[in-house]
Amino acid sequence: MHRVIEIPARLIRNHRAKASDWLDSLPGAVERYVGEWELTVDGELLSGEASLIVPVVRRDGTAAMLKLQSVNDESESEALALRTWNHDDVVEVLEDDPETSTILLERLKPRTLDDHPDHVEATRILAGILSRLMVVPAPPGVRKLADIAAGMIDDAPRLIPQLADPAEQALTWRFVAMVKELLPESGDRLLHWDLHYYNVMAAERQPWLAIDPKPLAGDPAFELMPAVWNRWDDLVATGDLSQAIRDRFQLMLDVTGIERDRALGWTAGRILQNVLWFTEDGDTRIEDELAAVAGALFS
């Protein structure tokens, strides 16, 4: 007898327009991996922005999470990256199918660093994890920051003119120049690319573990921006947003030891990347949070 699989509405909203075939395949995929990996579904189905998460129990009674996602540049090296980093810093991969990017992961506690009551301490914890992840060389086959950065430079002439404000255009061109300067030495460490507070979860075997990487080979200085502009309300609540941004950025540098000039250069690259993404989607102004980070760090 087949189980009725209810796909979370959030996942349907995010993917119906661009990945309807993948959405339609999910009930069958759940049945397939539950059978092949001898799992029992153990709760309501969950979703990330781009994945279906199924709480399961393994044959030996171990609680786990079955993660199903479409195959793309971000997902195809996820299991490889998690197995490459130190086991004490990241969620453990119990099973995986590289052909479909399906992963069986250890089950963590339902609490993230975003839930930590002290945003400064949360940043310190995140930076500590980053300081350990960033020393690991990227394995062969992981896409390169050099290629991502070169793509940004190539896209800039088409997209920057769509910004309505000439001052914002000039700022974005400044960031393009900074990325061009860094491009010849783009690094070879294994990067998470999306290391923010929601992607660090509480666990039994360690206080906190990183999850959900989008693996990249490159310079660890490229890793700072997600921590800087998440938990945004905490920065605003300090009453001095620009100083709070600078303080958080400096804390990341103090803990990780990343050199400041490279940190600024690759953070400019992250801002550039987001501006180009949003402009591609039709925006004609730099998003307020990005503008605030740019103003705090580059004015």
Coordinates of C-alpha atoms in Angstrom, one line a residue:
M1 CA 0.0 0.0 0.0
H2 CA 1.4 3.4 -1.0
R3 CA 1.7 6.2 1.5
V4 CA 0.0 9.5 0.7
I5 CA 2.8 12.1 0.4
E6 CA 1.7 15.7 1.0
I7 CA 4.2 18.1 -0.5
P8 CA 4.5 21.2 1.7
A9 CA 2.9 24.3 0.2
R10 CA 6.1 26.3 0.5
L11 CA 8.0 23.9 -1.7
I12 CA 5.2 24.0 -4.3
R13 CA 5.2 27.8 -4.3
N14 CA 8.9 27.9 -4.8
H15 CA 9.1 25.3 -7.6
R16 CA 5.9 24.9 -9.4
A17 CA 6.8 27.4 -12.1
K18 CA 10.3 26.1 -12.8
A19 CA 10.5 22.5 -11.6
S20 CA 7.1 21.0 -11.8
D21 CA 8.4 17.6 -13.1
W22 CA 10.7 17.4 -10.0
L23 CA 7.8 18.2 -7.7
D24 CA 5.6 15.6 -9.4
S25 CA 8.3 13.0 -8.9
L26 CA 8.7 13.5 -5.2
P27 CA 6.1 11.1 -3.9
G28 CA 7.6 8.3 -5.9
A29 CA 11.1 9.3 -4.8
V30 CA 10.1 9.2 -1.1
E31 CA 8.7 5.7 -1.6
R32 CA 11.9 4.6 -3.5
Y33 CA 14.4 5.7 -0.8
V34 CA 12.3 4.6 2.1
G35 CA 12.3 1.2 0.6
E36 CA 15.9 1.1 -0.6
W37 CA 17.4 2.4 2.6
E38 CA 15.0 0.5 4.9
L39 CA 13.4 3.6 6.5
T40 CA 10.2 4.3 8.3
V41 CA 8.6 7.8 7.9
D42 CA 8.5 9.3 11.4
G43 CA 6.6 12.6 11.2
E44 CA 5.3 15.4 9.1
L45 CA 7.2 16.3 5.9
L46 CA 9.1 19.5 6.1
S47 CA 10.7 21.7 3.4
G48 CA 13.6 24.1 2.9
E49 CA 13.7 26.6 0.2
A50 CA 14.6 24.0 -2.3
S51 CA 14.3 20.6 -0.7
L52 CA 11.8 18.1 0.8
I53 CA 12.8 16.9 4.3
V54 CA 11.3 13.7 5.5
P55 CA 11.8 12.6 9.2
V56 CA 12.6 8.9 9.2
V57 CA 13.9 6.1 11.4
R58 CA 16.5 3.7 10.1
R59 CA 16.2 -0.1 10.5
D60 CA 18.5 0.0 13.6
G61 CA 16.3 2.7 15.3
T62 CA 18.4 5.7 14.5
A63 CA 16.5 8.9 13.8
A64 CA 17.5 10.6 10.5
M65 CA 16.3 13.0 7.9
L66 CA 15.8 12.1 4.3
K67 CA 16.6 15.1 2.0
L68 CA 15.3 15.2 -1.5
Q69 CA 16.3 18.0 -3.9
S70 CA 16.7 18.6 -7.6
V71 CA 20.1 18.0 -9.1
N72 CA 21.9 21.3 -9.8
D73 CA 25.3 23.0 -9.3
E74 CA 24.5 23.7 -5.7
S75 CA 23.3 20.2 -4.7
E76 CA 25.5 17.8 -6.6
S77 CA 28.5 18.2 -4.3
E78 CA 26.7 18.6 -1.0
A79 CA 27.3 15.1 0.3
L80 CA 30.9 15.2 -0.9
A81 CA 31.5 18.4 1.0
L82 CA 29.9 17.2 4.2
R83 CA 32.1 14.0 4.1
T84 CA 35.2 16.1 3.4
W85 CA 34.9 18.4 6.4
N86 CA 35.7 17.3 9.9
H87 CA 32.8 15.2 11.3
D88 CA 32.7 17.3 14.4
D89 CA 31.7 20.5 12.5
V90 CA 29.0 19.3 10.1
V91 CA 25.9 17.2 9.9
E92 CA 26.7 13.5 9.1
V93 CA 25.8 11.9 5.8
L94 CA 24.4 8.4 6.5
E95 CA 23.5 7.5 2.9
D96 CA 23.5 9.3 -0.4
D97 CA 22.7 8.9 -4.1
P98 CA 24.9 11.2 -6.2
E99 CA 22.7 10.6 -9.2
T100 CA 19.7 12.4 -7.7
S101 CA 21.5 14.4 -4.9
T102 CA 19.3 12.6 -2.4
I103 CA 20.9 12.4 1.1
L104 CA 20.1 10.7 4.3
L105 CA 21.4 12.9 7.2
E106 CA 21.6 12.5 10.9
R107 CA 18.7 14.1 12.7
L108 CA 19.6 17.2 14.6
K109 CA 17.7 19.2 17.3
P110 CA 15.0 21.5 15.9
R111 CA 16.9 24.6 16.9
T112 CA 19.2 26.9 14.9
L113 CA 21.7 29.6 15.7
D114 CA 18.9 32.0 14.7
D115 CA 17.2 31.0 17.9
H116 CA 20.2 31.9 20.1
P117 CA 19.1 34.8 22.3
D118 CA 22.4 36.7 21.9
H119 CA 23.1 37.7 18.3
V120 CA 26.7 38.6 19.1
E121 CA 27.4 35.2 20.7
A122 CA 25.6 33.5 17.8
T123 CA 28.0 35.3 15.4
R124 CA 31.0 34.2 17.5
I125 CA 29.8 30.6 17.4
L126 CA 29.2 30.7 13.6
A127 CA 32.7 32.3 13.1
G128 CA 34.2 29.5 15.1
I129 CA 32.7 26.9 12.9
L130 CA 33.8 28.8 9.8
S131 CA 37.4 29.0 11.2
R132 CA 37.5 25.2 11.2
L133 CA 35.7 24.6 7.9
M134 CA 37.8 27.1 6.0
V135 CA 41.1 25.3 6.4
V136 CA 40.0 22.2 4.5
P137 CA 41.1 22.0 0.9
A138 CA 38.3 21.6 -1.7
P139 CA 38.2 18.1 -3.2
P140 CA 38.4 17.7 -7.0
G141 CA 35.2 18.3 -8.9
V142 CA 33.8 21.1 -6.7
R143 CA 33.0 24.2 -8.8
K144 CA 35.3 27.2 -8.4
L145 CA 34.8 30.7 -7.0
A146 CA 37.0 31.9 -9.9
D147 CA 34.3 30.8 -12.4
I148 CA 31.5 32.3 -10.3
A149 CA 33.4 35.6 -10.0
A150 CA 34.2 35.6 -13.7
G151 CA 30.6 35.1 -14.5
M152 CA 29.7 38.1 -12.4
I153 CA 32.2 40.3 -14.2
D154 CA 30.8 39.1 -17.6
D155 CA 27.2 39.8 -16.5
A156 CA 27.9 43.3 -15.1
P157 CA 27.8 45.3 -18.3
R158 CA 24.3 43.9 -19.1
L159 CA 22.8 44.3 -15.7
I160 CA 24.3 47.3 -13.9
P161 CA 22.8 49.8 -16.4
Q162 CA 19.4 48.6 -15.2
L163 CA 20.0 50.3 -11.8
A164 CA 18.0 53.6 -11.9
D165 CA 20.4 55.6 -9.6
P166 CA 23.7 56.6 -11.2
A167 CA 25.4 56.5 -7.8
E168 CA 24.3 52.9 -7.3
Q169 CA 25.7 52.1 -10.7
A170 CA 29.0 53.7 -9.8
L171 CA 29.1 51.8 -6.5
T172 CA 28.4 48.5 -8.3
W173 CA 31.1 49.2 -10.9
R174 CA 33.5 49.8 -8.0
F175 CA 32.7 46.3 -6.7
V176 CA 33.3 44.8 -10.1
A177 CA 36.8 46.4 -10.1
M178 CA 37.5 44.9 -6.6
V179 CA 36.5 41.5 -7.8
K180 CA 38.6 41.8 -10.9
E181 CA 41.6 42.5 -8.7
L182 CA 41.0 39.5 -6.5
L183 CA 40.2 37.1 -9.4
P184 CA 43.7 35.8 -10.1
E185 CA 44.0 34.5 -6.6
S186 CA 40.5 33.1 -5.9
G187 CA 41.6 30.4 -3.4
D188 CA 41.2 26.6 -3.1
R189 CA 39.5 26.0 0.2
L190 CA 36.2 24.2 0.6
L191 CA 33.6 26.9 1.0
H192 CA 30.1 26.4 2.4
W193 CA 28.8 29.6 0.5
D194 CA 25.6 29.8 2.6
L195 CA 26.9 29.7 6.2
H196 CA 24.3 31.8 8.2
Y197 CA 22.4 31.3 11.4
Y198 CA 19.6 29.1 10.0
N199 CA 22.3 26.7 8.6
V200 CA 23.8 26.0 11.9
M201 CA 21.8 23.6 14.0
A202 CA 22.0 22.2 17.6
A203 CA 23.0 18.6 18.0
E204 CA 23.5 15.9 20.5
R205 CA 27.2 15.0 19.7
Q206 CA 28.3 18.7 19.4
P207 CA 26.6 21.9 20.5
W208 CA 26.3 23.1 16.9
L209 CA 26.8 21.7 13.4
A210 CA 26.7 23.3 10.0
I211 CA 24.1 22.0 7.5
D212 CA 23.1 22.7 3.8
P213 CA 26.3 23.8 2.1
K214 CA 26.4 25.0 -1.5
P215 CA 30.0 23.8 -2.0
L216 CA 32.6 26.0 -3.8
A217 CA 36.4 26.0 -4.0
G218 CA 37.7 29.4 -3.2
D219 CA 38.9 32.1 -0.8
P220 CA 37.3 31.9 2.8
A221 CA 36.9 35.7 2.7
F222 CA 33.9 35.0 0.4
E223 CA 32.1 33.3 3.3
L224 CA 31.5 36.4 5.5
M225 CA 28.5 38.1 4.0
P226 CA 25.8 35.6 4.9
A227 CA 26.6 36.1 8.6
V228 CA 26.7 39.9 8.2
W229 CA 23.3 40.4 6.7
N230 CA 21.2 37.7 8.5
R231 CA 19.7 38.3 11.9
W232 CA 19.1 41.8 10.5
D233 CA 16.6 42.9 13.1
D234 CA 19.2 42.4 15.8
L235 CA 21.5 44.9 14.0
V236 CA 18.7 47.4 13.6
A237 CA 17.7 47.0 17.2
T238 CA 21.2 48.3 18.4
G239 CA 20.1 51.8 17.3
D240 CA 23.3 52.3 15.2
L241 CA 23.0 50.0 12.2
S242 CA 26.2 51.0 10.5
Q243 CA 28.3 50.4 13.6
A244 CA 26.5 47.2 14.4
I245 CA 27.4 45.9 10.8
R246 CA 31.0 47.0 11.3
D247 CA 31.2 45.3 14.7
R248 CA 29.8 42.0 13.4
F249 CA 32.1 42.1 10.4
Q250 CA 35.1 42.7 12.7
L251 CA 34.1 39.9 15.1
M252 CA 34.1 37.5 12.1
L253 CA 37.6 38.7 11.2
D254 CA 38.8 38.5 14.8
V255 CA 37.6 34.9 15.2
T256 CA 38.6 33.5 11.8
G257 CA 41.8 35.5 11.2
I258 CA 40.7 36.3 7.7
E259 CA 42.8 39.3 6.3
R260 CA 40.7 42.5 6.3
D261 CA 41.5 43.7 2.7
R262 CA 40.6 40.3 1.2
A263 CA 37.5 40.2 3.4
L264 CA 36.3 43.6 2.2
G265 CA 37.1 42.6 -1.4
W266 CA 35.2 39.4 -1.4
T267 CA 32.3 40.9 0.6
A268 CA 32.1 43.5 -2.2
G269 CA 31.9 40.5 -4.5
R270 CA 29.0 39.0 -2.5
I271 CA 27.1 42.3 -2.6
L272 CA 27.8 42.5 -6.3
Q273 CA 26.5 38.9 -6.8
N274 CA 23.2 39.7 -5.0
V275 CA 22.7 43.0 -6.8
L276 CA 23.2 41.2 -10.1
W277 CA 20.7 38.5 -9.1
F278 CA 18.1 41.0 -8.0
T279 CA 18.6 43.1 -11.1
E280 CA 18.2 40.1 -13.3
D281 CA 14.8 39.6 -11.6
G282 CA 13.7 43.1 -12.4
D283 CA 14.9 45.3 -9.5
T284 CA 16.1 48.8 -10.4
R285 CA 17.5 49.7 -6.9
I286 CA 20.0 48.1 -4.6
E287 CA 18.1 46.3 -1.8
D288 CA 18.1 48.3 1.4
E289 CA 20.1 45.7 3.4
L290 CA 22.7 45.4 0.8
A291 CA 23.0 49.2 0.5
A292 CA 23.3 49.4 4.3
V293 CA 26.2 46.9 4.4
A294 CA 27.9 48.7 1.5
G295 CA 27.5 52.0 3.3
A296 CA 28.8 50.7 6.6
L297 CA 31.9 48.9 5.1
F298 CA 32.8 50.9 2.0
S299 CA 31.9 54.6 2.7

